[in-house]
Amino acid sequence: MSPVEPFLVHIRCDTDGYTHAVTEDEFAAGRHEGRFRAVCGHVVLAAPMIEEPGRFDPVCRDMLRAGAAQPAEVPQQERRRLRWRSRR
């Protein structure tokens, strides 16, 4: 099976104003509190969704551009097919 890129969610942080990349698993883990650990290690306090995206965090960008040399903190994930789409 070929490696699949991790599914990322981009969330604007209310404390620093940057938009950070958050993995799907970290998003699921922090969805009730509104705090998510970004791929750069920053704990993101989610800004209200009416806020427009801020400037993309340079540390997250550099880590994502590293490609296959991603640090161990970023888990490799496979995209899952949604059930309601597979029933057609």
mmCIF file of C-alpha atoms in Angstrom:
data_model
loop_
_atom_site.group_PDB
_atom_site.id
_atom_site.type_symbol
_atom_site.label_atom_id
_atom_site.label_comp_id
_atom_site.label_asym_id
_atom_site.label_seq_id
_atom_site.Cartn_x
_atom_site.Cartn_y
_atom_site.Cartn_z
ATOM 1 C CA MET A 1 0.000 0.000 0.000
ATOM 2 C CA SER A 2 1.408 3.407 -0.921
ATOM 3 C CA PRO A 3 1.789 6.037 1.811
ATOM 4 C CA VAL A 4 -1.067 8.525 2.054
ATOM 5 C CA GLU A 5 -0.601 12.145 3.034
ATOM 6 C CA PRO A 6 -2.067 13.033 6.434
ATOM 7 C CA PHE A 7 -5.426 14.807 6.378
ATOM 8 C CA LEU A 8 -4.938 18.278 7.843
ATOM 9 C CA VAL A 9 -7.359 20.881 9.162
ATOM 10 C CA HIS A 10 -6.277 24.525 9.108
ATOM 11 C CA ILE A 11 -7.376 26.436 12.213
ATOM 12 C CA ARG A 12 -6.719 30.060 13.124
ATOM 13 C CA CYS A 13 -5.332 30.518 16.626
ATOM 14 C CA ASP A 14 -6.966 33.217 18.748
ATOM 15 C CA THR A 15 -3.779 33.838 20.757
ATOM 16 C CA ASP A 16 -1.182 34.359 18.005
ATOM 17 C CA GLY A 17 -3.385 35.083 14.957
ATOM 18 C CA TYR A 18 -1.660 32.478 12.775
ATOM 19 C CA THR A 19 -3.467 29.711 10.918
ATOM 20 C CA HIS A 20 -1.985 26.365 11.976
ATOM 21 C CA ALA A 21 -2.115 22.869 10.453
ATOM 22 C CA VAL A 22 -3.767 20.300 12.746
ATOM 23 C CA THR A 23 -3.997 16.568 12.021
ATOM 24 C CA GLU A 24 -7.383 14.880 11.886
ATOM 25 C CA ASP A 25 -6.667 12.899 15.074
ATOM 26 C CA GLU A 26 -5.618 16.006 17.021
ATOM 27 C CA PHE A 27 -8.721 17.806 15.761
ATOM 28 C CA ALA A 28 -10.938 14.969 17.009
ATOM 29 C CA ALA A 29 -9.163 14.887 20.376
ATOM 30 C CA GLY A 30 -9.545 18.621 21.029
ATOM 31 C CA ARG A 31 -12.923 19.366 19.474
ATOM 32 C CA HIS A 32 -14.791 19.624 22.789
ATOM 33 C CA GLU A 33 -12.367 22.071 24.417
ATOM 34 C CA GLY A 34 -11.490 24.066 21.300
ATOM 35 C CA ARG A 35 -7.757 23.478 21.864
ATOM 36 C CA PHE A 36 -5.703 21.571 19.306
ATOM 37 C CA ARG A 37 -2.019 20.644 19.030
ATOM 38 C CA ALA A 38 -0.670 21.794 15.664
ATOM 39 C CA VAL A 39 2.022 19.961 13.702
ATOM 40 C CA CYS A 40 4.515 22.581 14.935
ATOM 41 C CA GLY A 41 3.684 21.719 18.574
ATOM 42 C CA HIS A 42 1.791 24.962 19.300
ATOM 43 C CA VAL A 43 -1.453 24.530 21.251
ATOM 44 C CA VAL A 44 -4.066 26.284 19.132
ATOM 45 C CA LEU A 45 -6.956 28.041 20.842
ATOM 46 C CA ALA A 46 -9.490 28.122 18.015
ATOM 47 C CA ALA A 47 -10.685 31.552 16.951
ATOM 48 C CA PRO A 48 -14.395 32.027 16.207
ATOM 49 C CA MET A 49 -15.275 30.575 12.825
ATOM 50 C CA ILE A 50 -16.493 33.981 11.609
ATOM 51 C CA GLU A 51 -12.858 35.153 11.710
ATOM 52 C CA GLU A 52 -11.132 35.023 8.353
ATOM 53 C CA PRO A 53 -7.990 32.866 8.109
ATOM 54 C CA GLY A 54 -4.836 34.534 9.333
ATOM 55 C CA ARG A 55 -1.324 34.279 7.935
ATOM 56 C CA PHE A 56 -0.168 30.651 7.790
ATOM 57 C CA ASP A 57 2.255 29.792 10.595
ATOM 58 C CA PRO A 58 5.813 29.701 9.188
ATOM 59 C CA VAL A 59 6.857 26.813 11.477
ATOM 60 C CA CYS A 60 3.911 24.644 10.343
ATOM 61 C CA ARG A 61 4.676 25.568 6.725
ATOM 62 C CA ASP A 62 8.328 24.566 7.054
ATOM 63 C CA MET A 63 7.430 21.252 8.697
ATOM 64 C CA LEU A 64 4.908 20.423 5.968
ATOM 65 C CA ARG A 65 7.329 21.393 3.194
ATOM 66 C CA ALA A 66 9.899 18.995 4.615
ATOM 67 C CA GLY A 67 7.879 16.279 2.858
ATOM 68 C CA ALA A 68 8.876 12.732 3.730
ATOM 69 C CA ALA A 69 11.181 13.982 6.478
ATOM 70 C CA GLN A 70 8.242 14.882 8.743
ATOM 71 C CA PRO A 71 8.938 14.674 12.476
ATOM 72 C CA ALA A 72 7.647 11.737 14.515
ATOM 73 C CA GLU A 73 4.960 13.902 16.193
ATOM 74 C CA VAL A 74 2.938 14.041 12.960
ATOM 75 C CA PRO A 75 1.235 10.667 12.551
ATOM 76 C CA GLN A 76 0.694 9.245 9.095
ATOM 77 C CA GLN A 77 -3.004 8.778 8.454
ATOM 78 C CA GLU A 78 -5.077 7.253 5.723
ATOM 79 C CA ARG A 79 -8.092 9.049 4.371
ATOM 80 C CA ARG A 80 -11.297 7.241 5.078
ATOM 81 C CA ARG A 81 -14.121 7.144 2.605
ATOM 82 C CA LEU A 82 -17.356 8.572 3.943
ATOM 83 C CA ARG A 83 -20.119 5.995 4.263
ATOM 84 C CA TRP A 84 -22.892 8.080 2.816
ATOM 85 C CA ARG A 85 -20.909 8.537 -0.389
ATOM 86 C CA SER A 86 -20.087 4.848 -0.739
ATOM 87 C CA ARG A 87 -23.746 3.775 -0.741
ATOM 88 C CA ARG A 88 -24.507 5.181 -4.163
#
